[in-house]
PDB file of C-alpha atoms in Angstrom:
ATOM      1  CA  ILE A   1       0.000   0.000   0.000  1.00  0.00           C
ATOM      2  CA  ASP A   2       1.221   3.477  -0.910  1.00  0.00           C
ATOM      3  CA  GLY A   3       1.756   5.936   1.918  1.00  0.00           C
ATOM      4  CA  LYS A   4       3.308   6.114   5.350  1.00  0.00           C
ATOM      5  CA  SER A   5       2.416   4.021   8.359  1.00  0.00           C
ATOM      6  CA  LEU A   6       0.601   5.973  11.082  1.00  0.00           C
ATOM      7  CA  LEU A   7       1.348   3.265  13.667  1.00  0.00           C
ATOM      8  CA  PRO A   8       4.153   5.282  15.324  1.00  0.00           C
ATOM      9  CA  LEU A   9       1.578   7.950  16.227  1.00  0.00           C
ATOM     10  CA  LEU A  10      -0.274   5.453  18.441  1.00  0.00           C
ATOM     11  CA  THR A  11       2.649   5.328  20.844  1.00  0.00           C
ATOM     12  CA  ASN A  12       3.707   8.955  20.331  1.00  0.00           C
ATOM     13  CA  PRO A  13       0.742  11.184  19.354  1.00  0.00           C
ATOM     14  CA  ALA A  14       3.030  14.237  19.264  1.00  0.00           C
ATOM     15  CA  GLY A  15       5.370  12.525  16.793  1.00  0.00           C
ATOM     16  CA  ARG A  16       5.580  13.030  13.059  1.00  0.00           C
ATOM     17  CA  VAL A  17       5.352  10.565  10.216  1.00  0.00           C
ATOM     18  CA  ARG A  18       6.706  12.946   7.574  1.00  0.00           C
ATOM     19  CA  ASP A  19       8.209  16.428   7.437  1.00  0.00           C
ATOM     20  CA  TRP A  20       6.301  17.597   4.340  1.00  0.00           C
ATOM     21  CA  LEU A  21       2.875  16.524   3.094  1.00  0.00           C
ATOM     22  CA  PRO A  22       1.989  16.898  -0.610  1.00  0.00           C
ATOM     23  CA  LEU A  23      -1.366  18.394  -1.587  1.00  0.00           C
ATOM     24  CA  PHE A  24      -2.771  18.079  -5.112  1.00  0.00           C
ATOM     25  CA  ASN A  25      -5.557  20.041  -6.777  1.00  0.00           C
ATOM     26  CA  PHE A  26      -6.595  18.326 -10.036  1.00  0.00           C
ATOM     27  CA  TRP A  27     -10.129  19.740  -9.853  1.00  0.00           C
ATOM     28  CA  GLY A  28     -11.763  22.322 -12.068  1.00  0.00           C
ATOM     29  CA  ALA A  29     -10.277  24.707 -14.567  1.00  0.00           C
ATOM     30  CA  GLN A  30      -6.658  24.018 -15.388  1.00  0.00           C
ATOM     31  CA  SER A  31      -5.701  27.555 -14.416  1.00  0.00           C
ATOM     32  CA  ALA A  32      -6.848  26.753 -10.861  1.00  0.00           C
ATOM     33  CA  GLN A  33      -4.951  23.462 -10.525  1.00  0.00           C
ATOM     34  CA  SER A  34      -1.877  23.341  -8.341  1.00  0.00           C
ATOM     35  CA  MET A  35       0.394  21.236  -6.217  1.00  0.00           C
ATOM     36  CA  ALA A  36       1.678  22.151  -2.781  1.00  0.00           C
ATOM     37  CA  VAL A  37       3.851  20.795  -0.001  1.00  0.00           C
ATOM     38  CA  VAL A  38       3.091  21.636   3.615  1.00  0.00           C
ATOM     39  CA  SER A  39       5.138  21.338   6.789  1.00  0.00           C
ATOM     40  CA  THR A  40       4.204  22.433  10.294  1.00  0.00           C
ATOM     41  CA  GLU A  41       5.794  25.820   9.562  1.00  0.00           C
ATOM     42  CA  TRP A  42       5.533  26.371   5.786  1.00  0.00           C
ATOM     43  CA  LYS A  43       3.175  25.933   2.827  1.00  0.00           C
ATOM     44  CA  TYR A  44       4.653  26.070  -0.668  1.00  0.00           C
ATOM     45  CA  ILE A  45       2.261  26.151  -3.660  1.00  0.00           C
ATOM     46  CA  TYR A  46       3.163  25.949  -7.334  1.00  0.00           C
ATOM     47  CA  TRP A  47       0.602  27.104  -9.917  1.00  0.00           C
ATOM     48  CA  TYR A  48       1.702  25.630 -13.258  1.00  0.00           C
ATOM     49  CA  TYR A  49      -0.706  27.328 -15.662  1.00  0.00           C
ATOM     50  CA  GLY A  50       0.843  29.762 -18.147  1.00  0.00           C
ATOM     51  CA  GLY A  51      -1.881  30.424 -20.715  1.00  0.00           C
ATOM     52  CA  ASN A  52      -4.266  33.326 -21.294  1.00  0.00           C
ATOM     53  CA  GLU A  53      -1.707  35.948 -20.236  1.00  0.00           C
ATOM     54  CA  MET A  54      -1.087  34.115 -16.950  1.00  0.00           C
ATOM     55  CA  LYS A  55       2.347  32.982 -15.815  1.00  0.00           C
ATOM     56  CA  PRO A  56       3.288  30.025 -13.632  1.00  0.00           C
ATOM     57  CA  ASN A  57       3.633  31.255 -10.085  1.00  0.00           C
ATOM     58  CA  GLU A  58       4.788  30.092  -6.692  1.00  0.00           C
ATOM     59  CA  GLU A  59       3.696  31.016  -3.202  1.00  0.00           C
ATOM     60  CA  LEU A  60       5.287  30.428   0.189  1.00  0.00           C
ATOM     61  CA  PHE A  61       3.401  31.084   3.410  1.00  0.00           C
ATOM     62  CA  HIS A  62       4.852  31.035   6.931  1.00  0.00           C
ATOM     63  CA  LEU A  63       2.008  29.159   8.610  1.00  0.00           C
ATOM     64  CA  THR A  64       3.087  29.783  12.203  1.00  0.00           C
ATOM     65  CA  LYS A  65       3.252  33.561  11.644  1.00  0.00           C
ATOM     66  CA  ASP A  66       0.591  33.793   8.897  1.00  0.00           C
ATOM     67  CA  PRO A  67      -1.973  31.020   9.483  1.00  0.00           C
ATOM     68  CA  ILE A  68      -4.531  32.528   7.084  1.00  0.00           C
ATOM     69  CA  GLU A  69      -1.960  32.712   4.258  1.00  0.00           C
ATOM     70  CA  MET A  70      -2.136  36.407   3.453  1.00  0.00           C
ATOM     71  CA  ALA A  71       1.573  37.206   2.952  1.00  0.00           C
ATOM     72  CA  ASN A  72       3.293  35.376   0.094  1.00  0.00           C
ATOM     73  CA  VAL A  73       7.015  35.500   0.931  1.00  0.00           C
ATOM     74  CA  ALA A  74       8.244  33.409  -2.035  1.00  0.00           C
ATOM     75  CA  GLY A  75       9.837  36.428  -3.734  1.00  0.00           C
ATOM     76  CA  ASP A  76      11.302  37.944  -0.561  1.00  0.00           C
ATOM     77  CA  VAL A  77      15.108  37.510  -0.418  1.00  0.00           C
ATOM     78  CA  GLN A  78      14.846  37.329   3.375  1.00  0.00           C
ATOM     79  CA  PHE A  79      13.163  33.919   2.914  1.00  0.00           C
ATOM     80  CA  ALA A  80      15.414  32.572   0.125  1.00  0.00           C
ATOM     81  CA  GLU A  81      16.701  29.725   2.315  1.00  0.00           C
ATOM     82  CA  SER A  82      13.143  28.674   3.230  1.00  0.00           C
ATOM     83  CA  VAL A  83      12.139  28.806  -0.448  1.00  0.00           C
ATOM     84  CA  GLY A  84      15.105  26.537  -1.261  1.00  0.00           C
ATOM     85  CA  ILE A  85      14.079  24.042   1.422  1.00  0.00           C
ATOM     86  CA  ALA A  86      10.479  24.078   0.149  1.00  0.00           C
ATOM     87  CA  HIS A  87      11.707  23.611  -3.441  1.00  0.00           C
ATOM     88  CA  SER A  88      13.675  20.540  -2.337  1.00  0.00           C
ATOM     89  CA  ALA A  89      10.657  19.036  -0.571  1.00  0.00           C
ATOM     90  CA  TYR A  90       8.454  19.803  -3.581  1.00  0.00           C
ATOM     91  CA  ASP A  91      10.939  18.297  -6.045  1.00  0.00           C
ATOM     92  CA  ILE A  92      11.118  15.096  -3.977  1.00  0.00           C
ATOM     93  CA  GLU A  93       7.324  14.775  -4.206  1.00  0.00           C
ATOM     94  CA  ILE A  94       7.405  15.423  -7.978  1.00  0.00           C
ATOM     95  CA  ALA A  95       9.997  12.640  -8.390  1.00  0.00           C
ATOM     96  CA  ALA A  96       7.793  10.285  -6.339  1.00  0.00           C
ATOM     97  CA  MET A  97       4.755  11.266  -8.403  1.00  0.00           C
ATOM     98  CA  LYS A  98       6.624  10.590 -11.659  1.00  0.00           C
ATOM     99  CA  SER A  99       7.612   7.125 -10.459  1.00  0.00           C
ATOM    100  CA  LYS A 100       4.087   6.185  -9.325  1.00  0.00           C
ATOM    101  CA  VAL A 101       1.721   7.761 -11.865  1.00  0.00           C
ATOM    102  CA  LEU A 102      -1.082   5.421 -12.957  1.00  0.00           C
ATOM    103  CA  MET A 103      -1.775   5.174 -16.649  1.00  0.00           C
ATOM    104  CA  GLY A 104      -5.281   5.430 -18.053  1.00  0.00           C
ATOM    105  CA  HIS A 105      -6.799   7.737 -15.444  1.00  0.00           C
ATOM    106  CA  GLY A 106      -6.205  11.094 -17.116  1.00  0.00           C
ATOM    107  CA  HIS A 107      -3.579  12.112 -14.599  1.00  0.00           C
ATOM    108  CA  GLU A 108      -0.545  11.101 -16.659  1.00  0.00           C
ATOM    109  CA  PRO A 109       0.462  14.675 -17.598  1.00  0.00           C
ATOM    110  CA  TYR A 110       0.395  16.045 -14.043  1.00  0.00           C
ATOM    111  CA  PRO A 111       3.939  15.044 -13.024  1.00  0.00           C
ATOM    112  CA  VAL A 112       5.174  17.196 -15.926  1.00  0.00           C
ATOM    113  CA  LEU A 113       2.575  19.959 -15.475  1.00  0.00           C
ATOM    114  CA  PHE A 114       3.405  20.294 -11.761  1.00  0.00           C
ATOM    115  CA  ASP A 115       7.173  20.158 -12.343  1.00  0.00           C
ATOM    116  CA  ARG A 116       8.373  23.688 -11.634  1.00  0.00           C
ATOM    117  CA  THR A 117      11.534  23.163 -13.717  1.00  0.00           C
ATOM    118  CA  VAL A 118       9.681  22.349 -16.979  1.00  0.00           C
ATOM    119  CA  SER A 119       8.898  25.211 -19.379  1.00  0.00           C
ATOM    120  CA  TRP A 120       5.361  26.290 -20.244  1.00  0.00           C
ATOM    121  CA  GLU A 121       6.080  25.502 -23.904  1.00  0.00           C
ATOM    122  CA  THR A 122       6.598  21.859 -22.921  1.00  0.00           C
ATOM    123  CA  LYS A 123       3.529  21.817 -20.665  1.00  0.00           C
ATOM    124  CA  GLU A 124       0.999  23.522 -22.939  1.00  0.00           C
ATOM    125  CA  PRO A 125       0.518  20.573 -25.368  1.00  0.00           C
ATOM    126  CA  LEU A 126      -0.184  18.304 -22.376  1.00  0.00           C
ATOM    127  CA  LEU A 127      -3.261  20.306 -21.344  1.00  0.00           C
ATOM    128  CA  LYS A 128      -5.503  18.422 -23.750  1.00  0.00           C
ATOM    129  CA  LEU A 129      -4.483  15.186 -21.990  1.00  0.00           C
ATOM    130  CA  ALA A 130      -5.111  16.466 -18.459  1.00  0.00           C
ATOM    131  CA  LYS A 131      -8.369  15.445 -16.860  1.00  0.00           C
ATOM    132  CA  GLY A 132      -9.683  18.176 -14.576  1.00  0.00           C
ATOM    133  CA  ASN A 133     -12.651  16.751 -12.703  1.00  0.00           C
ATOM    134  CA  GLY A 134     -14.586  19.994 -12.371  1.00  0.00           C
ATOM    135  CA  GLY A 135     -16.250  19.757 -15.757  1.00  0.00           C
ATOM    136  CA  GLU A 136     -14.101  22.446 -17.312  1.00  0.00           C
ATOM    137  CA  GLU A 137     -11.317  22.179 -19.821  1.00  0.00           C
ATOM    138  CA  GLU A 138      -9.318  25.103 -21.086  1.00  0.00           C
ATOM    139  CA  ALA A 139      -8.279  25.739 -24.646  1.00  0.00           C
ATOM    140  CA  GLY A 140      -6.186  28.807 -25.225  1.00  0.00           C
ATOM    141  CA  GLY A 141      -6.889  29.838 -21.651  1.00  0.00           C
ATOM    142  CA  VAL A 142     -10.686  29.948 -22.014  1.00  0.00           C
ATOM    143  CA  ALA A 143     -12.817  27.660 -19.871  1.00  0.00           C
ATOM    144  CA  LYS A 144     -15.534  25.861 -21.775  1.00  0.00           C
ATOM    145  CA  PRO A 145     -18.306  23.490 -20.633  1.00  0.00           C
ATOM    146  CA  ASN A 146     -17.818  19.758 -20.838  1.00  0.00           C
ATOM    147  CA  LYS A 147     -19.541  17.578 -23.470  1.00  0.00           C
ATOM    148  CA  LYS A 148     -22.331  16.470 -21.132  1.00  0.00           C
ATOM    149  CA  GLU A 149     -23.184  20.083 -20.342  1.00  0.00           C
ATOM    150  CA  GLU A 150     -23.155  20.989 -24.058  1.00  0.00           C
ATOM    151  CA  ARG A 151     -25.610  18.143 -24.866  1.00  0.00           C
ATOM    152  CA  LYS A 152     -27.909  19.248 -22.050  1.00  0.00           C
ATOM    153  CA  LYS A 153     -27.964  22.839 -23.348  1.00  0.00           C
ATOM    154  CA  LYS A 154     -28.689  21.686 -26.913  1.00  0.00           C
ATOM    155  CA  LYS A 155     -31.558  19.506 -25.691  1.00  0.00           C
ATOM    156  CA  GLU A 156     -33.035  22.395 -23.682  1.00  0.00           C
ATOM    157  CA  ALA A 157     -32.739  24.728 -26.685  1.00  0.00           C
ATOM    158  CA  LYS A 158     -34.759  22.453 -29.029  1.00  0.00           C
ATOM    159  CA  PRO A 159     -38.357  23.599 -29.503  1.00  0.00           C
ATOM    160  CA  THR A 160     -40.997  21.165 -28.331  1.00  0.00           C
ATOM    161  CA  ARG A 161     -44.026  20.287 -30.436  1.00  0.00           C
TER     162      ARG A 161
END
């Protein structure tokens, strides 16, 4: 089974099973999808989308000092060391994701899409393969309804006799 054993927490509830926890958002419009890693002190988020005049972006929040995540310190030189540590934790999770991705579920492109070291030009062609579960796909940065929604609208638009 994939994952970490939580058994050590039974004997030491204050213990830790991992230093960083990955969080994935595959849902909805591609421009809203992201991957993050979270520790007890930091949350690092990478937004991969670079279409429709948007650029890939990263955020770093100091959770102990900013629990409601209002101050992104990713670009602040004062936090360069913390950004580097978060990058390392994130890159480890990307490597793990690349080695474990399941084929045939529509998630195959995400290890590349979420890789912060891969260019947008390499990522953009993969968008048509990505399977966002929110019913929206983006083409050229514009969200459009899924096929089921389009059929429903066509059926509603037909005049009845």
